[in-house]
Amino acid sequence: MNLPITRRNWLRTGALLTAGLTVNRSSFGGAALGSDVWNPVAANALHEQTLVNEFARLGEPMPQIKARIAFNENPHGLSPKAKEAIIKAVESGNRYAMFEGQELKKLIAEREGVKPENIMLSAGSSELLTAMAVYFAGSAAKGAGGTVLTSQFTYDDFLGCAKKFGAKVEAVPLTKEYRYDLAAMKAKITPDTKLVYICNPNNPTGTVIPAEELVAFSKEVSPKLPVFIDEAYIDFLKPEDRPALPKLVAEGHNLFLTRTFSKIHGFAGLRLGYAIGPEKFLKELQNYSRGEWNPSVTTLRAGIASYQDLEWQNFCRTENDKARDFLYKGLKDKGYEYVPSFANFVLFPIRMKPKTFEKEMFSNGILTSTREYNAQPYCRVSIGTQDEMGLFMDAFKKIV
Ligand SMILES: Cc1ncc(COP(=O)(O)O)c(C=O)c1O
């Protein structure tokens, strides 16, 4: 089967691979790879197979992939403590998770200053985005349709899903600094507005809304409308720079935050995410998602270990900052501007058609991604290791 190279297909492959690790190694990983032993290198070979298929479909020779920097994954992998927890958890793979979810919720609640009842776990935060879309746009409980207010050039997973369930999306332009324009958004609130969706730090721009501004907006708007803030990349900000939004949840504001372990914790393939929100609302949302019963016992135990491993998180954040600075310098030296980023990816304008750029980079062994905004093409490159960013710059210099 030829699959187009979309993130979703990649993720699907990743999810299958993870399932292969704990559930059905012999029928997927083992048989396909011709080995009884799970081998992460061979797993990557399977990912590459997707690309081989795609290049074969296009009639192109398959390049050797040197850097996969397209999906904002963590290039440093899992915390050593999470790996240890996974190995131990293998023995429990035949049992449903029982207390692990409660334990993780307790840890998150303590750190964030909320109650465990304000936390809902999920198998990656995408599951929560879908549940939110179904709840707000598609459920009888809320009345179908309505308008979701957001910004242009943001993460469109939740928005796309809400549209499928009948919602309209009102998206205001970004500011000239590529930030969410909260004042313009406020001016667009009408009686039909059902929810506000904000992604902070924003994907794909990497920009953040100043913390005080976001807190003030949430305080002002949430008494009238639910405010949904997707904080998938929040861990790349130092704790002291993060907006104090969980505190607003604790105070009873109508605010819903989603977070993921896919980024700084490196769990993109393992799948773990969580929401912080009002207890009553989370109980209702449980009707649209299985919540903490969805992540596997393996993932939950690894999550508990990773969440407490602050040293690993600091290491990944510091390495990300260093590799990002290295990329900035390379782009600047080549006369390219970029949008200063607070996350593990950088957006910069390119002077080539997006698909041509992607394909040229791919032919040079670099898997990266592109976007268009206001007719301007951009590359959104994920931050890999410093070596990977070096390979990215080598390929970039070759093709531009
Ligand atoms: C802004 C944003 N939200 C949510 C997600 C979903 O991630 P996951 O389902 O892996 O938690 C992503 C993934 O890249 C993202 O960029």
Tab-separated table of N, CA, C and O in Angstrom, residues 14-15 18-19 21-22 78 82-83 86 122-124 261-262 265-273 294-296 298-303 306:
chain	number	residue	atom	x	y	z
A	14	GLY	N	3.780	4.913	13.847
A	14	GLY	CA	4.388	4.954	15.178
A	14	GLY	C	3.532	4.230	16.194
A	14	GLY	O	4.006	3.464	17.009
A	15	ALA	N	2.210	4.453	16.114
A	15	ALA	CA	1.303	3.815	17.075
A	15	ALA	C	1.340	2.302	16.902
A	15	ALA	O	1.365	1.554	17.870
A	18	THR	N	4.433	1.057	18.471
A	18	THR	CA	4.348	1.003	19.924
A	18	THR	C	3.523	-0.197	20.347
A	18	THR	O	3.853	-0.918	21.280
A	19	ALA	N	2.412	-0.407	19.630
A	19	ALA	CA	1.580	-1.559	19.953
A	19	ALA	C	2.407	-2.828	19.789
A	19	ALA	O	2.315	-3.756	20.591
A	21	LEU	N	5.435	-3.184	20.362
A	21	LEU	CA	6.349	-3.315	21.495
A	21	LEU	C	5.689	-4.068	22.644
A	21	LEU	O	6.277	-4.944	23.245
A	22	THR	N	4.421	-3.723	22.922
A	22	THR	CA	3.817	-4.289	24.119
A	22	THR	C	2.753	-5.326	23.818
A	22	THR	O	2.452	-6.148	24.640
A	78	LEU	N	13.812	8.985	25.309
A	78	LEU	CA	13.188	8.910	26.633
A	78	LEU	C	14.195	9.121	27.749
A	78	LEU	O	15.380	8.816	27.599
A	82	ALA	N	12.515	6.529	32.528
A	82	ALA	CA	11.301	6.053	31.848
A	82	ALA	C	11.584	4.714	31.169
A	82	ALA	O	10.759	3.804	31.183
A	83	LYS	N	12.788	4.592	30.611
A	83	LYS	CA	13.144	3.318	29.947
A	83	LYS	C	13.140	2.172	30.956
A	83	LYS	O	12.628	1.092	30.683
A	86	ILE	N	9.684	1.172	31.779
A	86	ILE	CA	9.051	0.408	30.697
A	86	ILE	C	9.457	-1.063	30.792
A	86	ILE	O	8.627	-1.965	30.677
A	122	SER	N	-4.911	11.063	28.925
A	122	SER	CA	-5.338	10.606	27.597
A	122	SER	C	-4.144	9.972	26.885
A	122	SER	O	-2.996	10.155	27.297
A	123	ALA	N	-4.446	9.252	25.804
A	123	ALA	CA	-3.369	8.628	25.020
A	123	ALA	C	-2.865	9.653	24.003
A	123	ALA	O	-3.239	9.646	22.837
A	124	GLY	N	-2.056	10.593	24.460
A	124	GLY	CA	-1.636	11.723	23.613
A	124	GLY	C	-2.696	12.797	23.701
A	124	GLY	O	-3.874	12.503	23.966
A	261	PHE	N	2.926	14.632	26.599
A	261	PHE	CA	4.240	14.046	26.903
A	261	PHE	C	5.029	13.808	25.604
A	261	PHE	O	6.149	13.316	25.637
A	262	SER	N	4.419	14.125	24.446
A	262	SER	CA	5.060	13.803	23.162
A	262	SER	C	6.302	14.654	22.890
A	262	SER	O	7.103	14.297	22.041
A	265	HIS	N	9.094	15.123	26.894
A	265	HIS	CA	9.285	13.786	27.464
A	265	HIS	C	9.622	12.743	26.393
A	265	HIS	O	9.956	11.610	26.737
A	266	GLY	N	9.466	13.082	25.126
A	266	GLY	CA	9.812	12.146	24.050
A	266	GLY	C	8.848	10.974	23.904
A	266	GLY	O	9.233	9.904	23.457
A	267	PHE	N	7.566	11.171	24.264
A	267	PHE	CA	6.591	10.075	24.239
A	267	PHE	C	5.718	10.064	22.984
A	267	PHE	O	4.622	9.506	23.005
A	268	ALA	N	6.192	10.649	21.878
A	268	ALA	CA	5.316	10.748	20.696
A	268	ALA	C	4.789	9.373	20.274
A	268	ALA	O	3.627	9.233	19.898
A	269	GLY	N	5.645	8.368	20.349
A	269	GLY	CA	5.214	7.020	19.992
A	269	GLY	C	4.508	6.292	21.129
A	269	GLY	O	3.691	5.411	20.890
A	270	LEU	N	4.814	6.670	22.369
A	270	LEU	CA	4.191	5.978	23.513
A	270	LEU	C	2.762	6.447	23.765
A	270	LEU	O	1.937	5.700	24.257
A	271	ARG	N	2.480	7.742	23.478
A	271	ARG	CA	1.154	8.354	23.573
A	271	ARG	C	0.704	8.623	25.014
A	271	ARG	O	0.205	7.743	25.698
A	272	LEU	N	0.905	9.828	25.454
A	272	LEU	CA	0.390	10.254	26.764
A	272	LEU	C	0.164	11.761	26.758
A	272	LEU	O	1.022	12.523	26.290
A	273	GLY	N	-0.987	12.161	27.229
A	273	GLY	CA	-1.286	13.586	27.341
A	273	GLY	C	-2.209	13.803	28.517
A	273	GLY	O	-2.652	12.845	29.154
A	294	ASN	N	-7.209	4.900	28.609
A	294	ASN	CA	-6.643	4.689	27.269
A	294	ASN	C	-5.130	4.466	27.231
A	294	ASN	O	-4.675	3.587	26.516
A	295	PRO	N	-4.319	5.242	27.969
A	295	PRO	CA	-2.873	4.955	27.904
A	295	PRO	C	-2.572	3.585	28.507
A	295	PRO	O	-3.212	3.178	29.477
A	296	SER	N	-1.596	2.887	27.930
A	296	SER	CA	-1.266	1.548	28.429
A	296	SER	C	-0.573	1.647	29.788
A	296	SER	O	-0.038	2.701	30.165
A	298	THR	N	2.161	0.395	30.479
A	298	THR	CA	3.574	0.671	30.175
A	298	THR	C	3.797	2.189	30.064
A	298	THR	O	4.720	2.745	30.655
A	299	THR	N	2.942	2.822	29.278
A	299	THR	CA	3.074	4.264	29.072
A	299	THR	C	2.879	5.030	30.377
A	299	THR	O	3.616	5.972	30.678
A	300	LEU	N	1.878	4.606	31.160
A	300	LEU	CA	1.614	5.328	32.414
A	300	LEU	C	2.800	5.219	33.372
A	300	LEU	O	3.217	6.207	33.980
A	301	ARG	N	3.357	4.022	33.480
A	301	ARG	CA	4.500	3.861	34.405
A	301	ARG	C	5.699	4.669	33.905
A	301	ARG	O	6.423	5.263	34.685
A	302	ALA	N	5.894	4.653	32.578
A	302	ALA	CA	6.999	5.452	32.027
A	302	ALA	C	6.725	6.931	32.270
A	302	ALA	O	7.637	7.705	32.594
A	303	GLY	N	5.468	7.324	32.144
A	303	GLY	CA	5.087	8.727	32.354
A	303	GLY	C	5.351	9.172	33.783
A	303	GLY	O	5.851	10.277	34.020
A	306	SER	N	9.078	9.644	34.047
A	306	SER	CA	9.571	10.780	33.269
A	306	SER	C	9.150	12.108	33.899
A	306	SER	O	9.918	13.068	33.933
